[in-house]
Amino acid sequence: MRFAIKTRPEHTTWQQMRDVWVAADQFEIFESAWHWDHFYPLSGDMQGPNLEAWTTLAALAQATSRIRLGCQVTGMIYRHPAVLANMAATTDIISNGRLELGIGAGWNEMETAAYGIDLYPLKERFDRFDEGTEAMIKLLTEKVANFDGKYIKLTEAYCNPKPVQTPHPPITIGGKGPKRTLRAVARWAQQWNVIVPNPEEWKPLKDVLVQRCDEVGRDVNEITCSVNVRVDPDSPLDKAVADAAAYGEAGVDLVIMNLPLDAGPSVLEPLARALAPLA
């Protein structure tokens, strides 16, 4: 099994999150570190602080040297795909090829309503996501990109400099929709992330992913399957480790340990030690 950590950029400070990621960089058992892409907190006081995802990610890339890093996941509706492609290329360069490019269709109605960002009807949102993903891949891989979609158009478009990783930074697609999301995973993703309460609910989704991969002629084993496991500060650490082990037995490749909101660097050493027998 493989392991990663995730920190919540809500109700915290830049210094605290940076210190946790810098410390995680020293534990080889954690292959990657993640946060989320929101402008409002998802818990507690919705008027509280929440650090912006990509500026933070670029700074964390500079603050670390080994651990891979990503956003779980970037809402496509928040940034034009061409802008996001340039952001991803630059962040991959800053990190010397350690970026995991996490993307999703977006969903947060509270944020979009407050900011005047269009939250399109579900079908259109996924149509835009599909086009945006294709356009981003073209920009990240082709010298001159052209794309003529219904919503996204590129005309003799450049994205320079290119990312360090080739053909492009690995794409993580998050979500569990059996029709649109898992079809997108099968077409483009190197990692699929989903949040489910237990392995029993994950297994049928994995079966659907196998079917979607068969439909597009893709080997499902090319895709890393990841889930999130919460480290509850009010429960013994053994509980989170047991949950991770159960997902591993079900066939999950990568378990991302969601750290408590107020976690400091000291939480990492006992967590790494507890997970070591499963690695």
PDB file of C-alpha atoms in Angstrom:
ATOM      1  CA  MET A   1       0.000   0.000   0.000  1.00  0.00           C
ATOM      2  CA  ARG A   2       0.987   3.605  -0.573  1.00  0.00           C
ATOM      3  CA  PHE A   3       0.204   6.589   1.582  1.00  0.00           C
ATOM      4  CA  ALA A   4      -0.208  10.345   1.398  1.00  0.00           C
ATOM      5  CA  ILE A   5      -1.462  13.134   3.639  1.00  0.00           C
ATOM      6  CA  LYS A   6      -4.051  15.844   3.176  1.00  0.00           C
ATOM      7  CA  THR A   7      -4.338  19.093   5.092  1.00  0.00           C
ATOM      8  CA  ARG A   8      -7.362  21.357   5.196  1.00  0.00           C
ATOM      9  CA  PRO A   9      -6.613  24.964   4.227  1.00  0.00           C
ATOM     10  CA  GLU A  10      -9.596  26.195   6.257  1.00  0.00           C
ATOM     11  CA  HIS A  11      -9.384  27.874   9.672  1.00  0.00           C
ATOM     12  CA  THR A  12      -5.599  27.686   9.655  1.00  0.00           C
ATOM     13  CA  THR A  13      -2.555  29.767   8.832  1.00  0.00           C
ATOM     14  CA  TRP A  14      -0.032  29.548   6.043  1.00  0.00           C
ATOM     15  CA  GLN A  15       2.721  28.940   8.587  1.00  0.00           C
ATOM     16  CA  GLN A  16       0.964  25.964  10.152  1.00  0.00           C
ATOM     17  CA  MET A  17       0.176  24.276   6.842  1.00  0.00           C
ATOM     18  CA  ARG A  18       3.686  24.920   5.532  1.00  0.00           C
ATOM     19  CA  ASP A  19       5.244  23.415   8.654  1.00  0.00           C
ATOM     20  CA  VAL A  20       3.188  20.216   8.285  1.00  0.00           C
ATOM     21  CA  TRP A  21       4.133  19.797   4.617  1.00  0.00           C
ATOM     22  CA  VAL A  22       7.803  20.501   5.280  1.00  0.00           C
ATOM     23  CA  ALA A  23       7.756  17.857   8.019  1.00  0.00           C
ATOM     24  CA  ALA A  24       5.906  15.349   5.778  1.00  0.00           C
ATOM     25  CA  ASP A  25       8.655  15.841   3.204  1.00  0.00           C
ATOM     26  CA  GLN A  26      10.985  14.012   5.600  1.00  0.00           C
ATOM     27  CA  PHE A  27       8.868  10.842   5.872  1.00  0.00           C
ATOM     28  CA  GLU A  28       9.292   8.655   2.784  1.00  0.00           C
ATOM     29  CA  ILE A  29       6.136   6.703   3.571  1.00  0.00           C
ATOM     30  CA  PHE A  30       4.126   9.765   2.529  1.00  0.00           C
ATOM     31  CA  GLU A  31       4.518   9.927  -1.243  1.00  0.00           C
ATOM     32  CA  SER A  32       2.337  12.990  -1.736  1.00  0.00           C
ATOM     33  CA  ALA A  33       0.544  15.792   0.085  1.00  0.00           C
ATOM     34  CA  TRP A  34      -2.782  17.356  -0.855  1.00  0.00           C
ATOM     35  CA  HIS A  35      -5.151  20.163   0.023  1.00  0.00           C
ATOM     36  CA  TRP A  36      -8.416  21.380  -1.523  1.00  0.00           C
ATOM     37  CA  ASP A  37      -9.607  24.041  -3.945  1.00  0.00           C
ATOM     38  CA  HIS A  38     -12.244  26.163  -2.218  1.00  0.00           C
ATOM     39  CA  PHE A  39     -12.585  29.813  -1.307  1.00  0.00           C
ATOM     40  CA  TYR A  40     -14.814  29.296   1.734  1.00  0.00           C
ATOM     41  CA  PRO A  41     -14.311  26.822   4.601  1.00  0.00           C
ATOM     42  CA  LEU A  42     -16.302  23.603   4.344  1.00  0.00           C
ATOM     43  CA  SER A  43     -16.859  23.350   8.096  1.00  0.00           C
ATOM     44  CA  GLY A  44     -17.317  25.659  11.029  1.00  0.00           C
ATOM     45  CA  ASP A  45     -17.676  29.382  10.421  1.00  0.00           C
ATOM     46  CA  MET A  46     -18.201  29.856   6.677  1.00  0.00           C
ATOM     47  CA  GLN A  47     -16.884  33.407   7.042  1.00  0.00           C
ATOM     48  CA  GLY A  48     -13.603  32.091   8.397  1.00  0.00           C
ATOM     49  CA  PRO A  49     -10.253  31.929   6.596  1.00  0.00           C
ATOM     50  CA  ASN A  50      -9.509  29.516   3.778  1.00  0.00           C
ATOM     51  CA  LEU A  51      -6.220  29.701   1.879  1.00  0.00           C
ATOM     52  CA  GLU A  52      -6.370  29.810  -1.924  1.00  0.00           C
ATOM     53  CA  ALA A  53      -5.277  26.548  -3.488  1.00  0.00           C
ATOM     54  CA  TRP A  54      -2.844  27.249  -6.306  1.00  0.00           C
ATOM     55  CA  THR A  55      -0.863  30.130  -4.868  1.00  0.00           C
ATOM     56  CA  THR A  56      -0.452  28.025  -1.744  1.00  0.00           C
ATOM     57  CA  LEU A  57       0.533  24.986  -3.807  1.00  0.00           C
ATOM     58  CA  ALA A  58       3.258  26.893  -5.634  1.00  0.00           C
ATOM     59  CA  ALA A  59       4.662  28.130  -2.321  1.00  0.00           C
ATOM     60  CA  LEU A  60       4.572  24.624  -0.861  1.00  0.00           C
ATOM     61  CA  ALA A  61       6.395  23.350  -3.938  1.00  0.00           C
ATOM     62  CA  GLN A  62       9.199  25.775  -3.143  1.00  0.00           C
ATOM     63  CA  ALA A  63       9.182  24.853   0.558  1.00  0.00           C
ATOM     64  CA  THR A  64       9.569  21.094  -0.072  1.00  0.00           C
ATOM     65  CA  SER A  65      11.974  18.986  -2.094  1.00  0.00           C
ATOM     66  CA  ARG A  66      10.780  15.347  -2.316  1.00  0.00           C
ATOM     67  CA  ILE A  67       7.089  14.909  -1.665  1.00  0.00           C
ATOM     68  CA  ARG A  68       4.681  15.119  -4.583  1.00  0.00           C
ATOM     69  CA  LEU A  69       1.927  17.687  -4.224  1.00  0.00           C
ATOM     70  CA  GLY A  70      -1.536  18.344  -5.515  1.00  0.00           C
ATOM     71  CA  CYS A  71      -4.940  19.881  -5.089  1.00  0.00           C
ATOM     72  CA  GLN A  72      -7.808  17.516  -4.431  1.00  0.00           C
ATOM     73  CA  VAL A  73      -9.322  18.625  -6.677  1.00  0.00           C
ATOM     74  CA  THR A  74      -9.287  21.827  -8.715  1.00  0.00           C
ATOM     75  CA  GLY A  75     -12.773  22.966  -9.726  1.00  0.00           C
ATOM     76  CA  MET A  76     -12.718  23.459 -13.494  1.00  0.00           C
ATOM     77  CA  ILE A  77     -15.407  26.145 -13.207  1.00  0.00           C
ATOM     78  CA  TYR A  78     -13.129  28.420 -11.172  1.00  0.00           C
ATOM     79  CA  ARG A  79     -10.422  29.032 -13.785  1.00  0.00           C
ATOM     80  CA  HIS A  80     -10.364  28.936 -17.552  1.00  0.00           C
ATOM     81  CA  PRO A  81      -8.676  25.665 -18.608  1.00  0.00           C
ATOM     82  CA  ALA A  82      -5.989  27.523 -20.579  1.00  0.00           C
ATOM     83  CA  VAL A  83      -5.137  29.603 -17.508  1.00  0.00           C
ATOM     84  CA  LEU A  84      -5.092  26.467 -15.351  1.00  0.00           C
ATOM     85  CA  ALA A  85      -2.777  24.705 -17.807  1.00  0.00           C
ATOM     86  CA  ASN A  86      -0.284  27.554 -17.521  1.00  0.00           C
ATOM     87  CA  MET A  87      -0.572  27.487 -13.723  1.00  0.00           C
ATOM     88  CA  ALA A  88       0.040  23.736 -13.702  1.00  0.00           C
ATOM     89  CA  ALA A  89       3.070  23.987 -15.985  1.00  0.00           C
ATOM     90  CA  THR A  90       4.633  26.699 -13.835  1.00  0.00           C
ATOM     91  CA  THR A  91       3.943  24.843 -10.586  1.00  0.00           C
ATOM     92  CA  ASP A  92       5.454  21.686 -12.042  1.00  0.00           C
ATOM     93  CA  ILE A  93       8.575  23.662 -12.910  1.00  0.00           C
ATOM     94  CA  ILE A  94       8.747  25.216  -9.432  1.00  0.00           C
ATOM     95  CA  SER A  95       8.457  21.743  -7.876  1.00  0.00           C
ATOM     96  CA  ASN A  96      10.954  20.200 -10.318  1.00  0.00           C
ATOM     97  CA  GLY A  97       8.389  17.746 -11.623  1.00  0.00           C
ATOM     98  CA  ARG A  98       6.406  16.866  -8.491  1.00  0.00           C
ATOM     99  CA  LEU A  99       2.944  18.145  -9.388  1.00  0.00           C
ATOM    100  CA  GLU A 100      -0.148  15.951  -9.324  1.00  0.00           C
ATOM    101  CA  LEU A 101      -2.780  17.734 -11.420  1.00  0.00           C
ATOM    102  CA  GLY A 102      -6.066  17.189  -9.602  1.00  0.00           C
ATOM    103  CA  ILE A 103      -9.215  18.297 -11.432  1.00  0.00           C
ATOM    104  CA  GLY A 104     -12.968  17.980 -11.079  1.00  0.00           C
ATOM    105  CA  ALA A 105     -16.123  19.536 -12.512  1.00  0.00           C
ATOM    106  CA  GLY A 106     -16.892  21.673  -9.438  1.00  0.00           C
ATOM    107  CA  TRP A 107     -19.935  21.709  -7.196  1.00  0.00           C
ATOM    108  CA  ASN A 108     -19.948  24.378  -4.466  1.00  0.00           C
ATOM    109  CA  GLU A 109     -23.074  26.482  -4.994  1.00  0.00           C
ATOM    110  CA  MET A 110     -22.376  28.724  -2.002  1.00  0.00           C
ATOM    111  CA  GLU A 111     -19.048  29.916  -3.413  1.00  0.00           C
ATOM    112  CA  THR A 112     -20.207  30.303  -6.982  1.00  0.00           C
ATOM    113  CA  ALA A 113     -23.315  32.249  -5.942  1.00  0.00           C
ATOM    114  CA  ALA A 114     -21.263  34.573  -3.736  1.00  0.00           C
ATOM    115  CA  TYR A 115     -18.620  35.226  -6.395  1.00  0.00           C
ATOM    116  CA  GLY A 116     -20.878  35.371  -9.427  1.00  0.00           C
ATOM    117  CA  ILE A 117     -19.248  32.310 -10.975  1.00  0.00           C
ATOM    118  CA  ASP A 118     -21.542  30.309 -13.251  1.00  0.00           C
ATOM    119  CA  LEU A 119     -22.402  26.892 -11.825  1.00  0.00           C
ATOM    120  CA  TYR A 120     -23.761  25.383 -14.978  1.00  0.00           C
ATOM    121  CA  PRO A 121     -26.417  22.655 -15.069  1.00  0.00           C
ATOM    122  CA  LEU A 122     -24.866  19.262 -14.430  1.00  0.00           C
ATOM    123  CA  LYS A 123     -24.724  18.064 -18.036  1.00  0.00           C
ATOM    124  CA  GLU A 124     -23.187  21.295 -19.294  1.00  0.00           C
ATOM    125  CA  ARG A 125     -20.776  21.354 -16.374  1.00  0.00           C
ATOM    126  CA  PHE A 126     -19.447  17.924 -17.336  1.00  0.00           C
ATOM    127  CA  ASP A 127     -19.396  18.802 -21.033  1.00  0.00           C
ATOM    128  CA  ARG A 128     -17.252  21.808 -20.127  1.00  0.00           C
ATOM    129  CA  PHE A 129     -15.084  19.615 -17.904  1.00  0.00           C
ATOM    130  CA  ASP A 130     -14.459  17.144 -20.732  1.00  0.00           C
ATOM    131  CA  GLU A 131     -13.564  19.903 -23.160  1.00  0.00           C
ATOM    132  CA  GLY A 132     -11.428  21.672 -20.579  1.00  0.00           C
ATOM    133  CA  THR A 133      -9.461  18.528 -19.821  1.00  0.00           C
ATOM    134  CA  GLU A 134      -8.758  17.883 -23.502  1.00  0.00           C
ATOM    135  CA  ALA A 135      -7.733  21.492 -24.037  1.00  0.00           C
ATOM    136  CA  MET A 136      -5.388  21.422 -21.040  1.00  0.00           C
ATOM    137  CA  ILE A 137      -3.680  18.258 -22.264  1.00  0.00           C
ATOM    138  CA  LYS A 138      -3.158  19.837 -25.677  1.00  0.00           C
ATOM    139  CA  LEU A 139      -1.621  22.951 -24.148  1.00  0.00           C
ATOM    140  CA  LEU A 140       0.650  20.953 -21.851  1.00  0.00           C
ATOM    141  CA  THR A 141       1.879  18.590 -24.561  1.00  0.00           C
ATOM    142  CA  GLU A 142       1.709  20.279 -27.960  1.00  0.00           C
ATOM    143  CA  LYS A 143       3.922  23.071 -29.265  1.00  0.00           C
ATOM    144  CA  VAL A 144       0.926  24.837 -30.758  1.00  0.00           C
ATOM    145  CA  ALA A 145      -2.532  23.857 -29.541  1.00  0.00           C
ATOM    146  CA  ASN A 146      -5.801  24.094 -31.433  1.00  0.00           C
ATOM    147  CA  PHE A 147      -9.150  22.981 -30.069  1.00  0.00           C
ATOM    148  CA  ASP A 148     -12.618  23.693 -31.400  1.00  0.00           C
ATOM    149  CA  GLY A 149     -15.112  22.691 -28.751  1.00  0.00           C
ATOM    150  CA  LYS A 150     -18.586  23.971 -28.044  1.00  0.00           C
ATOM    151  CA  TYR A 151     -17.378  25.827 -24.950  1.00  0.00           C
ATOM    152  CA  ILE A 152     -13.574  25.875 -25.144  1.00  0.00           C
ATOM    153  CA  LYS A 153     -11.638  27.098 -28.156  1.00  0.00           C
ATOM    154  CA  LEU A 154      -7.883  27.308 -28.676  1.00  0.00           C
ATOM    155  CA  THR A 155      -6.459  28.986 -31.756  1.00  0.00           C
ATOM    156  CA  GLU A 156      -2.731  28.679 -32.389  1.00  0.00           C
ATOM    157  CA  ALA A 157      -2.355  28.678 -28.601  1.00  0.00           C
ATOM    158  CA  TYR A 158       0.931  28.406 -26.708  1.00  0.00           C
ATOM    159  CA  CYS A 159       1.710  27.246 -23.186  1.00  0.00           C
ATOM    160  CA  ASN A 160       5.383  27.910 -22.574  1.00  0.00           C
ATOM    161  CA  PRO A 161       7.442  26.833 -20.813  1.00  0.00           C
ATOM    162  CA  LYS A 162       6.222  23.264 -20.759  1.00  0.00           C
ATOM    163  CA  PRO A 163       6.049  21.275 -17.492  1.00  0.00           C
ATOM    164  CA  VAL A 164       8.988  19.155 -16.370  1.00  0.00           C
ATOM    165  CA  GLN A 165       6.968  15.929 -16.419  1.00  0.00           C
ATOM    166  CA  THR A 166       6.187  14.362 -19.776  1.00  0.00           C
ATOM    167  CA  PRO A 167       3.875  14.017 -21.466  1.00  0.00           C
ATOM    168  CA  HIS A 168       2.242  16.124 -18.713  1.00  0.00           C
ATOM    169  CA  PRO A 169       1.834  16.068 -14.916  1.00  0.00           C
ATOM    170  CA  PRO A 170      -0.239  13.055 -13.853  1.00  0.00           C
ATOM    171  CA  ILE A 171      -3.943  13.875 -13.834  1.00  0.00           C
ATOM    172  CA  THR A 172      -6.077  12.979 -10.836  1.00  0.00           C
ATOM    173  CA  ILE A 173      -9.830  13.126 -11.378  1.00  0.00           C
ATOM    174  CA  GLY A 174     -11.991  13.144  -8.283  1.00  0.00           C
ATOM    175  CA  GLY A 175     -15.563  11.930  -7.996  1.00  0.00           C
ATOM    176  CA  LYS A 176     -17.817   8.904  -8.212  1.00  0.00           C
ATOM    177  CA  GLY A 177     -20.420   9.605 -10.894  1.00  0.00           C
ATOM    178  CA  PRO A 178     -20.701   6.312 -12.789  1.00  0.00           C
ATOM    179  CA  LYS A 179     -21.475   7.835 -16.184  1.00  0.00           C
ATOM    180  CA  ARG A 180     -19.564  11.069 -16.674  1.00  0.00           C
ATOM    181  CA  THR A 181     -16.888  11.112 -13.951  1.00  0.00           C
ATOM    182  CA  LEU A 182     -15.706   7.527 -14.263  1.00  0.00           C
ATOM    183  CA  ARG A 183     -15.762   7.765 -18.056  1.00  0.00           C
ATOM    184  CA  ALA A 184     -13.514  10.827 -17.779  1.00  0.00           C
ATOM    185  CA  VAL A 185     -11.220   8.904 -15.426  1.00  0.00           C
ATOM    186  CA  ALA A 186     -10.956   6.085 -17.950  1.00  0.00           C
ATOM    187  CA  ARG A 187     -10.137   8.494 -20.772  1.00  0.00           C
ATOM    188  CA  TRP A 188      -7.622  10.813 -19.160  1.00  0.00           C
ATOM    189  CA  ALA A 189      -6.658  10.122 -15.551  1.00  0.00           C
ATOM    190  CA  GLN A 190      -3.548   8.591 -14.074  1.00  0.00           C
ATOM    191  CA  GLN A 191      -5.233   8.596 -10.660  1.00  0.00           C
ATOM    192  CA  TRP A 192      -8.840   8.321  -9.533  1.00  0.00           C
ATOM    193  CA  ASN A 193      -9.769   9.703  -6.113  1.00  0.00           C
ATOM    194  CA  VAL A 194     -13.072   9.117  -4.421  1.00  0.00           C
ATOM    195  CA  ILE A 195     -14.398   9.745  -0.909  1.00  0.00           C
ATOM    196  CA  VAL A 196     -16.644   6.952   0.330  1.00  0.00           C
ATOM    197  CA  PRO A 197     -17.541   5.799   3.857  1.00  0.00           C
ATOM    198  CA  ASN A 198     -16.217   2.250   3.567  1.00  0.00           C
ATOM    199  CA  PRO A 199     -14.650  -0.312   1.198  1.00  0.00           C
ATOM    200  CA  GLU A 200     -18.017  -1.930   0.528  1.00  0.00           C
ATOM    201  CA  GLU A 201     -19.169   1.236  -1.236  1.00  0.00           C
ATOM    202  CA  TRP A 202     -15.855   1.582  -3.072  1.00  0.00           C
ATOM    203  CA  LYS A 203     -15.839  -1.869  -4.679  1.00  0.00           C
ATOM    204  CA  PRO A 204     -18.891  -1.360  -6.949  1.00  0.00           C
ATOM    205  CA  LEU A 205     -17.427   1.948  -8.133  1.00  0.00           C
ATOM    206  CA  LYS A 206     -14.185   0.209  -9.014  1.00  0.00           C
ATOM    207  CA  ASP A 207     -16.195  -2.341 -11.002  1.00  0.00           C
ATOM    208  CA  VAL A 208     -17.792   0.518 -12.955  1.00  0.00           C
ATOM    209  CA  LEU A 209     -14.359   1.992 -13.621  1.00  0.00           C
ATOM    210  CA  VAL A 210     -13.203  -1.350 -15.014  1.00  0.00           C
ATOM    211  CA  GLN A 211     -16.205  -1.298 -17.339  1.00  0.00           C
ATOM    212  CA  ARG A 212     -15.521   2.282 -18.445  1.00  0.00           C
ATOM    213  CA  CYS A 213     -11.890   1.405 -19.153  1.00  0.00           C
ATOM    214  CA  ASP A 214     -12.966  -1.574 -21.230  1.00  0.00           C
ATOM    215  CA  GLU A 215     -15.255   0.717 -23.234  1.00  0.00           C
ATOM    216  CA  VAL A 216     -12.393   3.048 -24.194  1.00  0.00           C
ATOM    217  CA  GLY A 217      -9.718   0.352 -24.544  1.00  0.00           C
ATOM    218  CA  ARG A 218      -7.773   1.353 -21.428  1.00  0.00           C
ATOM    219  CA  ASP A 219      -6.026  -0.925 -18.942  1.00  0.00           C
ATOM    220  CA  VAL A 220      -7.537  -0.064 -15.560  1.00  0.00           C
ATOM    221  CA  ASN A 221      -4.249  -1.031 -13.906  1.00  0.00           C
ATOM    222  CA  GLU A 222      -2.702   2.103 -15.417  1.00  0.00           C
ATOM    223  CA  ILE A 223      -4.842   4.148 -13.026  1.00  0.00           C
ATOM    224  CA  THR A 224      -3.934   4.590  -9.356  1.00  0.00           C
ATOM    225  CA  CYS A 225      -7.038   4.204  -7.209  1.00  0.00           C
ATOM    226  CA  SER A 226      -6.980   6.431  -4.142  1.00  0.00           C
ATOM    227  CA  VAL A 227      -9.333   7.098  -1.248  1.00  0.00           C
ATOM    228  CA  ASN A 228      -9.287   9.376   1.764  1.00  0.00           C
ATOM    229  CA  VAL A 229      -9.240   8.191   5.370  1.00  0.00           C
ATOM    230  CA  ARG A 230      -9.891  10.626   8.178  1.00  0.00           C
ATOM    231  CA  VAL A 231      -7.516  10.792  11.124  1.00  0.00           C
ATOM    232  CA  ASP A 232      -9.957  11.668  13.913  1.00  0.00           C
ATOM    233  CA  PRO A 233      -8.311  13.487  16.821  1.00  0.00           C
ATOM    234  CA  ASP A 234     -10.990  12.096  19.128  1.00  0.00           C
ATOM    235  CA  SER A 235     -10.374   8.455  18.184  1.00  0.00           C
ATOM    236  CA  PRO A 236      -7.342   6.192  18.649  1.00  0.00           C
ATOM    237  CA  LEU A 237      -4.877   6.300  15.766  1.00  0.00           C
ATOM    238  CA  ASP A 238      -5.407   2.557  15.410  1.00  0.00           C
ATOM    239  CA  LYS A 239      -8.885   3.262  14.020  1.00  0.00           C
ATOM    240  CA  ALA A 240      -7.538   5.257  11.048  1.00  0.00           C
ATOM    241  CA  VAL A 241      -4.848   2.641  10.425  1.00  0.00           C
ATOM    242  CA  ALA A 242      -7.441  -0.149  10.467  1.00  0.00           C
ATOM    243  CA  ASP A 243      -9.600   1.791   8.010  1.00  0.00           C
ATOM    244  CA  ALA A 244      -6.591   2.216   5.713  1.00  0.00           C
ATOM    245  CA  ALA A 245      -5.806  -1.487   5.932  1.00  0.00           C
ATOM    246  CA  ALA A 246      -9.392  -2.378   5.005  1.00  0.00           C
ATOM    247  CA  TYR A 247      -9.196  -0.262   1.867  1.00  0.00           C
ATOM    248  CA  GLY A 248      -5.903  -1.876   0.960  1.00  0.00           C
ATOM    249  CA  GLU A 249      -7.447  -5.317   1.265  1.00  0.00           C
ATOM    250  CA  ALA A 250     -10.275  -4.161  -1.028  1.00  0.00           C
ATOM    251  CA  GLY A 251      -7.750  -3.217  -3.721  1.00  0.00           C
ATOM    252  CA  VAL A 252      -7.123   0.496  -3.166  1.00  0.00           C
ATOM    253  CA  ASP A 253      -3.607   1.540  -4.211  1.00  0.00           C
ATOM    254  CA  LEU A 254      -3.149   4.824  -2.340  1.00  0.00           C
ATOM    255  CA  VAL A 255      -4.701   5.908   0.949  1.00  0.00           C
ATOM    256  CA  ILE A 256      -4.639   9.621   1.670  1.00  0.00           C
ATOM    257  CA  MET A 257      -4.710  10.329   5.387  1.00  0.00           C
ATOM    258  CA  ASN A 258      -6.807  13.421   6.104  1.00  0.00           C
ATOM    259  CA  LEU A 259      -5.120  15.128   9.024  1.00  0.00           C
ATOM    260  CA  PRO A 260      -7.099  16.863  11.796  1.00  0.00           C
ATOM    261  CA  LEU A 261      -7.733  20.554  11.335  1.00  0.00           C
ATOM    262  CA  ASP A 262      -5.363  21.655  14.087  1.00  0.00           C
ATOM    263  CA  ALA A 263      -2.669  19.072  13.301  1.00  0.00           C
ATOM    264  CA  GLY A 264       0.927  20.159  13.676  1.00  0.00           C
ATOM    265  CA  PRO A 265       4.091  18.445  12.468  1.00  0.00           C
ATOM    266  CA  SER A 266       4.195  16.256  15.566  1.00  0.00           C
ATOM    267  CA  VAL A 267       1.245  14.186  14.294  1.00  0.00           C
ATOM    268  CA  LEU A 268       3.306  12.768  11.432  1.00  0.00           C
ATOM    269  CA  GLU A 269       5.886  10.627  13.226  1.00  0.00           C
ATOM    270  CA  PRO A 270       3.381   8.418  15.095  1.00  0.00           C
ATOM    271  CA  LEU A 271       1.221   8.201  11.978  1.00  0.00           C
ATOM    272  CA  ALA A 272       4.160   7.136   9.813  1.00  0.00           C
ATOM    273  CA  ARG A 273       5.185   4.546  12.397  1.00  0.00           C
ATOM    274  CA  ALA A 274       1.657   3.131  12.637  1.00  0.00           C
ATOM    275  CA  LEU A 275       1.287   2.856   8.852  1.00  0.00           C
ATOM    276  CA  ALA A 276       4.720   1.340   8.234  1.00  0.00           C
ATOM    277  CA  PRO A 277       3.613  -2.310   8.601  1.00  0.00           C
ATOM    278  CA  LEU A 278       1.064  -1.777   5.815  1.00  0.00           C
ATOM    279  CA  ALA A 279       3.460  -0.158   3.343  1.00  0.00           C
TER     280      ALA A 279
END
